[in-house]
Short mmCIF file of N, CA and C in Angstrom, two decimals:
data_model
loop_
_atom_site.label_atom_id
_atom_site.label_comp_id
_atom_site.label_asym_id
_atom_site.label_seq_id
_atom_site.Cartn_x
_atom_site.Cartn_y
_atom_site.Cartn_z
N UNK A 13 -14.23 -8.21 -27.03
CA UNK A 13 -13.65 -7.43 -25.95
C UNK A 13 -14.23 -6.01 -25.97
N UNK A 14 -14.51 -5.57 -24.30
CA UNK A 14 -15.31 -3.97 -24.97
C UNK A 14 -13.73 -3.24 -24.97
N UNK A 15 -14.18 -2.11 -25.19
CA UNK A 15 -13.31 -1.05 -25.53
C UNK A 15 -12.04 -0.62 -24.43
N UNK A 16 -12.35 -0.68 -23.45
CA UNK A 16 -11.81 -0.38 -22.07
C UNK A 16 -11.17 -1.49 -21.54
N UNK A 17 -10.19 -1.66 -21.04
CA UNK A 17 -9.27 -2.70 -20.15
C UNK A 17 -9.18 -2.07 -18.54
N UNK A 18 -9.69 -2.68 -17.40
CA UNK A 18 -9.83 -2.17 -16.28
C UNK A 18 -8.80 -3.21 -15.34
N UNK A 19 -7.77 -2.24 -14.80
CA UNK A 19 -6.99 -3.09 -14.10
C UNK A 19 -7.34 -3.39 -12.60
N UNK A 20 -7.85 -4.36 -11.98
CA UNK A 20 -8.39 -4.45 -10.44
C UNK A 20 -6.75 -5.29 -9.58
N UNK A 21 -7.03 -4.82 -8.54
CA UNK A 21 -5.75 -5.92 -7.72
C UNK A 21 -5.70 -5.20 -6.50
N UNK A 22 -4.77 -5.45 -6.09
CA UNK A 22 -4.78 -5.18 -4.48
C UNK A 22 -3.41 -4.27 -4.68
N UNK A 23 -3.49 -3.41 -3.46
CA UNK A 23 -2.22 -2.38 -3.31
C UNK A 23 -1.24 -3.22 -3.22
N UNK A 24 -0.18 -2.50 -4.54
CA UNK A 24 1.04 -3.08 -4.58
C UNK A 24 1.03 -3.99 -5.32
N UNK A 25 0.07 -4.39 -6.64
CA UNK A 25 0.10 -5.34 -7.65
C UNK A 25 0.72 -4.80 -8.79
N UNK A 26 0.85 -3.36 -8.91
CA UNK A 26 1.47 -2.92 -10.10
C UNK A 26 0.56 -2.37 -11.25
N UNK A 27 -0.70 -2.22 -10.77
CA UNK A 27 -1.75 -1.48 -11.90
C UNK A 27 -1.13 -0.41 -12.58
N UNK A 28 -0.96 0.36 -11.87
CA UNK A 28 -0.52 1.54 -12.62
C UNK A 28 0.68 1.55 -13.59
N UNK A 29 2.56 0.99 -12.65
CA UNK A 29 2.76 0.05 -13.90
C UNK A 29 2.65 -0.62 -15.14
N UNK A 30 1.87 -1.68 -14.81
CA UNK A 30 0.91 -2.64 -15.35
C UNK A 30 0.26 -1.77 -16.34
N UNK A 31 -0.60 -0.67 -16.53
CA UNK A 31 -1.13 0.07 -17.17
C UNK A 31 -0.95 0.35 -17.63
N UNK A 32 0.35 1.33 -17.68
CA UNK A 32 1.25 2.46 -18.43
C UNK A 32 1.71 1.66 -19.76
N UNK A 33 2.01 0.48 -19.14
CA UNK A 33 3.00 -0.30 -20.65
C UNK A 33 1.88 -1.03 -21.53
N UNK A 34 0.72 -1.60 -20.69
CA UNK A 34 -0.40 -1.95 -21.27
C UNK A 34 -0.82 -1.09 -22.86
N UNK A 35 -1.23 -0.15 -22.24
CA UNK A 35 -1.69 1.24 -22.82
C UNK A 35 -1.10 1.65 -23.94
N UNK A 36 0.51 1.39 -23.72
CA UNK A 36 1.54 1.65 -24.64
C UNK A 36 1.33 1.05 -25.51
N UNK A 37 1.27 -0.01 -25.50
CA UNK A 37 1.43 -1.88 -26.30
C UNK A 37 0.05 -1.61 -27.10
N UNK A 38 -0.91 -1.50 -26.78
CA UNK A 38 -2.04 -1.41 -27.32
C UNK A 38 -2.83 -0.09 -27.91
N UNK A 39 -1.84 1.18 -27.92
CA UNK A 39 -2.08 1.97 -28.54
C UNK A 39 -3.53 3.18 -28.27
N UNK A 40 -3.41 3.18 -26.45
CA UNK A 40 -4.48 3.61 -25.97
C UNK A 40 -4.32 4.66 -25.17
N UNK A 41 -4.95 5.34 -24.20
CA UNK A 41 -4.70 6.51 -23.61
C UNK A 41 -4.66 5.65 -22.30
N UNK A 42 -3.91 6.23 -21.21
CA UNK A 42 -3.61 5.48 -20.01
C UNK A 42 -4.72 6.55 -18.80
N UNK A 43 -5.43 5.45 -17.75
CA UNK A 43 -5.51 6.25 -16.64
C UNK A 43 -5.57 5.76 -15.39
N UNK A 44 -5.19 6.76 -14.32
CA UNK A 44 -4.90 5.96 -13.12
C UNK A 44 -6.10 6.92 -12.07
N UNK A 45 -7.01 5.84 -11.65
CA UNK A 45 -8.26 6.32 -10.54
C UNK A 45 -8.06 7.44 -9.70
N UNK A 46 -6.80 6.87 -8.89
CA UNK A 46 -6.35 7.13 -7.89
C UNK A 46 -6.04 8.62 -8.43
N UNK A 47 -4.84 8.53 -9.60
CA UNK A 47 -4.51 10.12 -10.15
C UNK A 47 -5.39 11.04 -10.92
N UNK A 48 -6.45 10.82 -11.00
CA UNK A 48 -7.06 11.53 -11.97
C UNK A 48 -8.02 12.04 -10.56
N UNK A 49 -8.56 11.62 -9.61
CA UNK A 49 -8.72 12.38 -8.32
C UNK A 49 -8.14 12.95 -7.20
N UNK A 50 -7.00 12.70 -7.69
CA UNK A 50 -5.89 13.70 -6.79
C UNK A 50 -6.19 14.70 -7.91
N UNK A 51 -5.91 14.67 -9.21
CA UNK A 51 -5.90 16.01 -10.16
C UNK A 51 -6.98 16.89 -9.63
N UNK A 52 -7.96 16.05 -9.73
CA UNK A 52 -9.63 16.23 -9.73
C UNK A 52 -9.62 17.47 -8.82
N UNK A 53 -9.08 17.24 -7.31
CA UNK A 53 -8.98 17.30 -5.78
C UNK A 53 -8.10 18.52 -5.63
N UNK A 54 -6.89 18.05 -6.54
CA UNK A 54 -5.51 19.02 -5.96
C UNK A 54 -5.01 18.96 -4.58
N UNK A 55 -5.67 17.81 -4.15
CA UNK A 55 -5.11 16.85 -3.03
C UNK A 55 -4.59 15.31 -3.20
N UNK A 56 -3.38 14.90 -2.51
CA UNK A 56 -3.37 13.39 -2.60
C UNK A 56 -4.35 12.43 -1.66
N UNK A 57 -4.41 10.69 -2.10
CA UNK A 57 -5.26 10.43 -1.66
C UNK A 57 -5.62 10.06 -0.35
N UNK A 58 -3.85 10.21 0.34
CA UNK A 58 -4.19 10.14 1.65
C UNK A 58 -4.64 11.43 2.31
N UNK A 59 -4.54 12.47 1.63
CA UNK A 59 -5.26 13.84 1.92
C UNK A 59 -6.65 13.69 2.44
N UNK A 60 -7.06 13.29 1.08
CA UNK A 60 -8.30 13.01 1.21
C UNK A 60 -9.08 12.11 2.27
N UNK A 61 -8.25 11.17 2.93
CA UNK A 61 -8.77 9.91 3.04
C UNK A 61 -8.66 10.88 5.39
N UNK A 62 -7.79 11.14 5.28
CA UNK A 62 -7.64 11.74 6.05
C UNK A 62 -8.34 13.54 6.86
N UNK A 63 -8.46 13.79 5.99
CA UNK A 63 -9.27 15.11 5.66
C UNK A 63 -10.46 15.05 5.84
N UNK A 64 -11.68 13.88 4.86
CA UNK A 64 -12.80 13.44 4.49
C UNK A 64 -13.48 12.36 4.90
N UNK A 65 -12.51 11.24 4.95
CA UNK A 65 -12.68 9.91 5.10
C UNK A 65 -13.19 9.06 3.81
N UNK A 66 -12.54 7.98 4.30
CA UNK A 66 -12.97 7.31 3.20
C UNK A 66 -14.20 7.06 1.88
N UNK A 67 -15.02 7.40 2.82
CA UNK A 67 -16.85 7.04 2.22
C UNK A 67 -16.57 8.06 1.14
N UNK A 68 -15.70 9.62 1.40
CA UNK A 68 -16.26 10.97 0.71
C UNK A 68 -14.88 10.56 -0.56
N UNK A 69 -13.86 9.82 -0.20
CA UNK A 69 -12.91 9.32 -1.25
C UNK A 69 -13.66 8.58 -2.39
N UNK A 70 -14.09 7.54 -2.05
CA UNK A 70 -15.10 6.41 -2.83
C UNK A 70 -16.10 7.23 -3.84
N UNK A 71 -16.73 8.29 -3.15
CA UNK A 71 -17.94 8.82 -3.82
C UNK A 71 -16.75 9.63 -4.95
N UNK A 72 -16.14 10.46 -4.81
CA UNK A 72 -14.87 10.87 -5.49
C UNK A 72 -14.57 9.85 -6.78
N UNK A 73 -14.30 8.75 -6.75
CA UNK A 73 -13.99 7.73 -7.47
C UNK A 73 -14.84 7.10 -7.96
N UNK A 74 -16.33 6.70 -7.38
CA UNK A 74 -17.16 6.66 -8.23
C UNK A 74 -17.65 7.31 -9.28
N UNK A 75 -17.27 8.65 -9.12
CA UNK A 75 -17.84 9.92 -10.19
C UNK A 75 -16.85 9.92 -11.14
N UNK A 76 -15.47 9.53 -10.77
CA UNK A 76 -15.00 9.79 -12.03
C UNK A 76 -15.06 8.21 -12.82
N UNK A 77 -15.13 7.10 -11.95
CA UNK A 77 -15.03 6.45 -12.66
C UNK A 77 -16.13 6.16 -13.98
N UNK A 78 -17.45 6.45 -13.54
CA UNK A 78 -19.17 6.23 -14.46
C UNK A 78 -18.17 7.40 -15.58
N UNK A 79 -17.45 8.73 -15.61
CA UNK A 79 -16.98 9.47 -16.86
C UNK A 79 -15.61 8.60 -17.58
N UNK A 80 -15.11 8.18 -16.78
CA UNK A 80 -14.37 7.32 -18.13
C UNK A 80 -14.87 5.80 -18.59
N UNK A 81 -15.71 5.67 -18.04
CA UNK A 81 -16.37 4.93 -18.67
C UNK A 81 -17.29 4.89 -20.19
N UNK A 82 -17.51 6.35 -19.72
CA UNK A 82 -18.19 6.57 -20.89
C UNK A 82 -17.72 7.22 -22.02
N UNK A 83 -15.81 7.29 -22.04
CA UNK A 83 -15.05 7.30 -22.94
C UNK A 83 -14.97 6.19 -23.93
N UNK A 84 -14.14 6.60 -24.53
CA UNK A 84 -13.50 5.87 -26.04
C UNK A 84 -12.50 4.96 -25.67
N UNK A 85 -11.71 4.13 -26.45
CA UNK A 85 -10.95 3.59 -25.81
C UNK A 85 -10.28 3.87 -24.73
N UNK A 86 -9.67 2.73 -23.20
CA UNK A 86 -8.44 3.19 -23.18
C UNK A 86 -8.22 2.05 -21.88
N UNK A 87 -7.39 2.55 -21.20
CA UNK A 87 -6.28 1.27 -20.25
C UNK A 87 -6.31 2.18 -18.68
N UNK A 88 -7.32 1.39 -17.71
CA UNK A 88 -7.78 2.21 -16.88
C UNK A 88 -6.86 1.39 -15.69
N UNK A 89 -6.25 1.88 -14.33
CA UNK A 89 -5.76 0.87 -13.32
C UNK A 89 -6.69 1.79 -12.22
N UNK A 90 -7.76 1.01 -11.77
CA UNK A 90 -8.43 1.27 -10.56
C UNK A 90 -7.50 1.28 -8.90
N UNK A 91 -8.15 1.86 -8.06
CA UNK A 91 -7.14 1.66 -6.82
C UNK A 91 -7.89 0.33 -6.30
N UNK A 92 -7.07 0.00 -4.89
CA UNK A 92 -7.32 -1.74 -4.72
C UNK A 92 -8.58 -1.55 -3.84
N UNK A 93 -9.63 -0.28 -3.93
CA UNK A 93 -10.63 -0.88 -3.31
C UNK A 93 -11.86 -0.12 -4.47
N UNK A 94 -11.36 0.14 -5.37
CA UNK A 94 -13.02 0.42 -6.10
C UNK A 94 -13.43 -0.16 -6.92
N UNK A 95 -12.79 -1.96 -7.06
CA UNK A 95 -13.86 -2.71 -7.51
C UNK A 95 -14.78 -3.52 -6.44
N UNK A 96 -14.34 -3.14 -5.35
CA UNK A 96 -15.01 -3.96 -4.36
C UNK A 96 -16.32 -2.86 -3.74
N UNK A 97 -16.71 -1.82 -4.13
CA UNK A 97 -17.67 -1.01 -3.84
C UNK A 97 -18.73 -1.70 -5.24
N UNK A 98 -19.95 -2.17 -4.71
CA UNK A 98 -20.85 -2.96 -5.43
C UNK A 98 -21.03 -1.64 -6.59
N UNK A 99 -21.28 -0.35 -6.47
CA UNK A 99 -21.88 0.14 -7.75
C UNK A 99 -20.66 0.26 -8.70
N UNK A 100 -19.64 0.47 -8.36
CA UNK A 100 -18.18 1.05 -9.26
C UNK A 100 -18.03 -0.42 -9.59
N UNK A 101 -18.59 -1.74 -9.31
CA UNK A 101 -18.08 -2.87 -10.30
C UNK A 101 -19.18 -3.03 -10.89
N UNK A 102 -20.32 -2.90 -11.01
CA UNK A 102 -21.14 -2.68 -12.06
C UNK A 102 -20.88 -1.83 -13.27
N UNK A 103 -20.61 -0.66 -12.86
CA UNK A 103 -20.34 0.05 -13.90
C UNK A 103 -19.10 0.07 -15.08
N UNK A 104 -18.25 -0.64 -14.12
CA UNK A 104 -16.67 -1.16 -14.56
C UNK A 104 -17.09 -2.52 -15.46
N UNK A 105 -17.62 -3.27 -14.79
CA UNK A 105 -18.54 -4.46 -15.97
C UNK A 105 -18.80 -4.57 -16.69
N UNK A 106 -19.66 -3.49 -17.09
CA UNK A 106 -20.42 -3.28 -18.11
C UNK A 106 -19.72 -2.96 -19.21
N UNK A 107 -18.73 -1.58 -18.66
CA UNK A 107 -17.96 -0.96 -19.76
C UNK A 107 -16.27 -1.38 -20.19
N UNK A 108 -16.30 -2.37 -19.27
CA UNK A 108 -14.43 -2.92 -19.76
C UNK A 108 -14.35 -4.35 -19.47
N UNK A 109 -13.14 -4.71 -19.93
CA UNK A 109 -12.65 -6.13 -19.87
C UNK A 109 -11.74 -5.76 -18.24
N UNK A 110 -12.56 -6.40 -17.45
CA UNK A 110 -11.84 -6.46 -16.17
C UNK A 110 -10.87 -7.28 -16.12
N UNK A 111 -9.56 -7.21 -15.68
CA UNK A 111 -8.40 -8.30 -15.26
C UNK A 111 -7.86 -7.91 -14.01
N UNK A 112 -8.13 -9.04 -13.01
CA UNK A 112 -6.96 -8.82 -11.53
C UNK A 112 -5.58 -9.58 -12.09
N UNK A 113 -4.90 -8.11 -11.22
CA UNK A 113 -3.75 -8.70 -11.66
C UNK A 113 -3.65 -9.29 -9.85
N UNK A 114 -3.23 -10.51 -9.77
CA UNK A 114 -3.33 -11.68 -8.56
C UNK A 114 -1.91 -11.80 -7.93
N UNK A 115 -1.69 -11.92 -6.83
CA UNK A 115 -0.37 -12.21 -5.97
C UNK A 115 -0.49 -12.40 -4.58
N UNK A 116 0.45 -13.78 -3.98
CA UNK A 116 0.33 -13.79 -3.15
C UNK A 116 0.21 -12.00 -1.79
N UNK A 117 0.13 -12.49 -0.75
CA UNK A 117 -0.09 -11.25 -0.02
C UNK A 117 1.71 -10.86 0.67
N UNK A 118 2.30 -11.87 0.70
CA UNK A 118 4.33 -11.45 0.72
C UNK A 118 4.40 -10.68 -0.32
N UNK A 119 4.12 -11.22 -1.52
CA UNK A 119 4.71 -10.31 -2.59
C UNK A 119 4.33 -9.03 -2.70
N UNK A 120 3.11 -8.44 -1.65
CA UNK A 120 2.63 -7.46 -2.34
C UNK A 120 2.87 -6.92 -1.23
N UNK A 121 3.05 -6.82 0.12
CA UNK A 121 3.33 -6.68 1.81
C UNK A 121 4.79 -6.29 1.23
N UNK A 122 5.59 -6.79 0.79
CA UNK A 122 7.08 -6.75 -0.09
C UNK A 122 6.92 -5.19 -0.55
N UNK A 123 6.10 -5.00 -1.33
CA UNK A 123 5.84 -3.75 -2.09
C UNK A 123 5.66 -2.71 -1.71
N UNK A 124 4.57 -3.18 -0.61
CA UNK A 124 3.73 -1.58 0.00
C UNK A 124 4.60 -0.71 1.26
N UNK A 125 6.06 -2.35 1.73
CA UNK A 125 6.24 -1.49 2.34
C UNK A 125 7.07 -0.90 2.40
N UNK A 126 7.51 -0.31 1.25
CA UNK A 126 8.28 0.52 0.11
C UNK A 126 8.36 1.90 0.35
N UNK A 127 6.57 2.19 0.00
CA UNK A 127 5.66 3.24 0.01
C UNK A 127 5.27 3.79 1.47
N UNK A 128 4.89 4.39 2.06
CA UNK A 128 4.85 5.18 2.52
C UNK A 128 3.29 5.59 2.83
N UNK A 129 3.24 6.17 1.41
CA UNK A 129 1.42 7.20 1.23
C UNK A 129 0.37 6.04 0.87
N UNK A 130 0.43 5.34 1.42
CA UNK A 130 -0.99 4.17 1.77
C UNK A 130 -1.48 4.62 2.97
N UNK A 131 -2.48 5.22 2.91
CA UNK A 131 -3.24 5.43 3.85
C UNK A 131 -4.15 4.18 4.46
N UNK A 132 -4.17 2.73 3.82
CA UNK A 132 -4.81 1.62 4.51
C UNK A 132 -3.77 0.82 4.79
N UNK A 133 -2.80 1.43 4.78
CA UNK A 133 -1.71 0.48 5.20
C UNK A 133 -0.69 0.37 6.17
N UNK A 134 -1.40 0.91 7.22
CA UNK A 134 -0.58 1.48 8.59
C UNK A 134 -0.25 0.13 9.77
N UNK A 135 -1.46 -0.84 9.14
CA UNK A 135 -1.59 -2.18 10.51
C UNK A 135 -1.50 -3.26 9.65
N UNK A 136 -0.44 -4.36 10.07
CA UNK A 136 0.02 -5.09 8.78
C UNK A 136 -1.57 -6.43 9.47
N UNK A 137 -2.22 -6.61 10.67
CA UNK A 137 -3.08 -7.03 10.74
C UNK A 137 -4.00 -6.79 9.88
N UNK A 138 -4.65 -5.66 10.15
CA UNK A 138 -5.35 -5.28 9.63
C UNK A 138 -5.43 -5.18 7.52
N UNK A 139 -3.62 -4.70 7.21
CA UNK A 139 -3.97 -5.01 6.26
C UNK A 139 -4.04 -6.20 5.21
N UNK A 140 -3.80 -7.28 6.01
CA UNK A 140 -3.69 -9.01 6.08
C UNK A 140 -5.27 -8.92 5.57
N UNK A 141 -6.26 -8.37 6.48
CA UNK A 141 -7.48 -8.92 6.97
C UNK A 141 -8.38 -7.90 5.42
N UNK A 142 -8.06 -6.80 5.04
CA UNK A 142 -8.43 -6.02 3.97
C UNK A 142 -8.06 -6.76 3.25
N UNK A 143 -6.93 -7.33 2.73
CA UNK A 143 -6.71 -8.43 1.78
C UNK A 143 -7.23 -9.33 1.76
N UNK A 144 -7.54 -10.29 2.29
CA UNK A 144 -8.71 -11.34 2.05
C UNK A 144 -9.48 -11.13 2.13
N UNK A 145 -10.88 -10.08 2.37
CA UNK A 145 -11.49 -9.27 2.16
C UNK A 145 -11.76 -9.05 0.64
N UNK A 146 -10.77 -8.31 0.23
CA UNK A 146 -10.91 -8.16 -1.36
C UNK A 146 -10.58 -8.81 -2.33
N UNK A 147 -10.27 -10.02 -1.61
CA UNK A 147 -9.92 -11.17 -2.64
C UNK A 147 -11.74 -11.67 -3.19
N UNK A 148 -12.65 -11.83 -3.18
CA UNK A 148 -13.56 -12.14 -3.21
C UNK A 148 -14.32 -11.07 -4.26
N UNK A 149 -13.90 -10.10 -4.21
CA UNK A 149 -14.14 -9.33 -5.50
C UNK A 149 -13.49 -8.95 -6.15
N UNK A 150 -11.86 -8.82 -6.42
CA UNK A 150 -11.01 -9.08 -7.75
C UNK A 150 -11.32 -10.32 -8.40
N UNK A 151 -12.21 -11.65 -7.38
CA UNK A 151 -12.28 -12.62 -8.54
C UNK A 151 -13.49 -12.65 -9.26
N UNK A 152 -14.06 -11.25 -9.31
CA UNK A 152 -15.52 -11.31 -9.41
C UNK A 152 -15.45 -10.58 -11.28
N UNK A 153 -13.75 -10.49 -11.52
CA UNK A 153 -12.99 -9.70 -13.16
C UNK A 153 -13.10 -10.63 -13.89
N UNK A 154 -13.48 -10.22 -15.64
CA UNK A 154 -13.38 -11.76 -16.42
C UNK A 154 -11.96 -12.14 -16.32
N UNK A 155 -10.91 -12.04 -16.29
CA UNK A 155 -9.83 -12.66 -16.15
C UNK A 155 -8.94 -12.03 -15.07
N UNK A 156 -8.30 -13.40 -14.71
CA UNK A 156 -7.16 -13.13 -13.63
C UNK A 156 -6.06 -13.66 -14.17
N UNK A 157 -4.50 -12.72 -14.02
CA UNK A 157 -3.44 -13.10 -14.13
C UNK A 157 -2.44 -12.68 -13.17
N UNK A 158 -1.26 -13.71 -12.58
CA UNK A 158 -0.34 -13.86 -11.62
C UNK A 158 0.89 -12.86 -12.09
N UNK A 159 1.17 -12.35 -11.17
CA UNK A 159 2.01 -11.46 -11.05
C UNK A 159 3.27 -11.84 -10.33
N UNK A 160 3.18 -12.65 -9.32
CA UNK A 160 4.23 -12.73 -8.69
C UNK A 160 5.46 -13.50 -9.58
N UNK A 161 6.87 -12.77 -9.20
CA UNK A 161 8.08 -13.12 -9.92
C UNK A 161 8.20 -13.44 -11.38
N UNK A 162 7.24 -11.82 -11.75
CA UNK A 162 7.24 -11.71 -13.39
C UNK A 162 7.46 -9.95 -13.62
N UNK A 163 8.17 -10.34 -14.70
CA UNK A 163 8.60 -8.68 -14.92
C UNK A 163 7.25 -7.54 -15.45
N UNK A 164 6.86 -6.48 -15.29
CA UNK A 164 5.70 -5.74 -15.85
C UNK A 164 5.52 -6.03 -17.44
N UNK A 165 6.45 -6.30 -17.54
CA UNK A 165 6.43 -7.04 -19.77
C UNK A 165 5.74 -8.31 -19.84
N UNK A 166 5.98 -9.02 -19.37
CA UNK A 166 5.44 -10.35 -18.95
C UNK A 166 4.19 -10.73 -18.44
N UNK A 167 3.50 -9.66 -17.92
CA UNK A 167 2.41 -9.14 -17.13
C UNK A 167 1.61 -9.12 -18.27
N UNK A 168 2.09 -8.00 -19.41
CA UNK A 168 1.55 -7.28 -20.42
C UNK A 168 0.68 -8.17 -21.48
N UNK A 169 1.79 -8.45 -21.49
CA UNK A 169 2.13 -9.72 -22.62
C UNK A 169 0.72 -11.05 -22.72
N UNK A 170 1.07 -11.51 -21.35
CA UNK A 170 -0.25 -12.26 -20.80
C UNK A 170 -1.32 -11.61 -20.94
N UNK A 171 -1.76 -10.49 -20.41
CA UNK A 171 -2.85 -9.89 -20.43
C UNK A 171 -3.32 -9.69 -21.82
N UNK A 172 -2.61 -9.12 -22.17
CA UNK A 172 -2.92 -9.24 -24.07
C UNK A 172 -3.30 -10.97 -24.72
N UNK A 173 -2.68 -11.86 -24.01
CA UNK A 173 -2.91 -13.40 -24.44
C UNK A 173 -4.38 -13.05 -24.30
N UNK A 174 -5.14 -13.01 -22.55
CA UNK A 174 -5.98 -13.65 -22.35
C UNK A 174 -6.86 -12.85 -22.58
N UNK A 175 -6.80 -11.38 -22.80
CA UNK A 175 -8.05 -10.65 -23.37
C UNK A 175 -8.15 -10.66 -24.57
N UNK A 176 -7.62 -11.26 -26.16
CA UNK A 176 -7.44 -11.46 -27.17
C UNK A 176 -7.33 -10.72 -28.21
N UNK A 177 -6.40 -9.34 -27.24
CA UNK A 177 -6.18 -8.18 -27.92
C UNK A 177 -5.30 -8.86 -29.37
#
């Protein structure tokens, strides 16, 4: 296993969650894509996404992602579209044990529409159609594990099974 655990999934799978307790369990430093370029920024990411547009978000997230990569251990939760940008899953490849965390699209439509600050999540068409979309490259992680109607411990737990922490 390399050093790094990279969480991929679709908005509203619970990465960050998913991460935090990961991280815990395994005795690592936690980070979240999404937050470490709002820090970056001192904007949030619908700021950005809105402000800049998307393309200038991505490039944002590509840069930080190639620097924690080239950290020491730790328990990374990507947002649900920067493993699907061809260079940020190369580089994520190389340097971590990728896992999607997987769920139907109710369970996660359930979630997002919770939230609010999704900026891709304004057209439930549309975000139907982004979801199968990125299903084709969360399965592109060495392992996938199901999420739906399991507690974030349970999540953990598995993930630790199948990466052989």
């Amino acid at each position: 296993m390399k050093d790094k655990v990279f969480l991929v999934g679709f908005m509203g799978c619970g990465k960050t969650t998913v991460g935090k307790l990961l991280a815990k369990k395994m005795g690592r430093p936690f980070f979240d894509v999404d937050r470490e370029v709002e820090q970056n920024e001192g904007k949030k990411v619908s700021e950005i996404f809105a402000e800049s547009g998307e393309e200038h978000f991505r490039s944002l997230e590509t840069e930080w992602i190639k620097s924690v990569c080239k950290g020491k251990k730790a328990v990374v939760s990507g947002g649900g579209g920067c493993f699907c940008r061809p260079q940020n899953r190369e580089i994520i490849k190389k340097n971590c044990t990728t896992v999607y965390l997987e769920a139907e699209f109710e369970t996660l439509l359930e979630r997002i529409l919770k939230d609010n600050d999704r900026p891709l999540a304004q057209n439930l068409e549309e975000l139907h159609s982004l979801f199968d979309q990125r299903i084709q490259d969360y399965e592109k992680t060495d392992f996938s594990v199901r999420i739906d109607d399991r507690s974030p411990l349970e999540i953990v737990e598995e993930i630790i099974k199948v990466i052989g922490e």
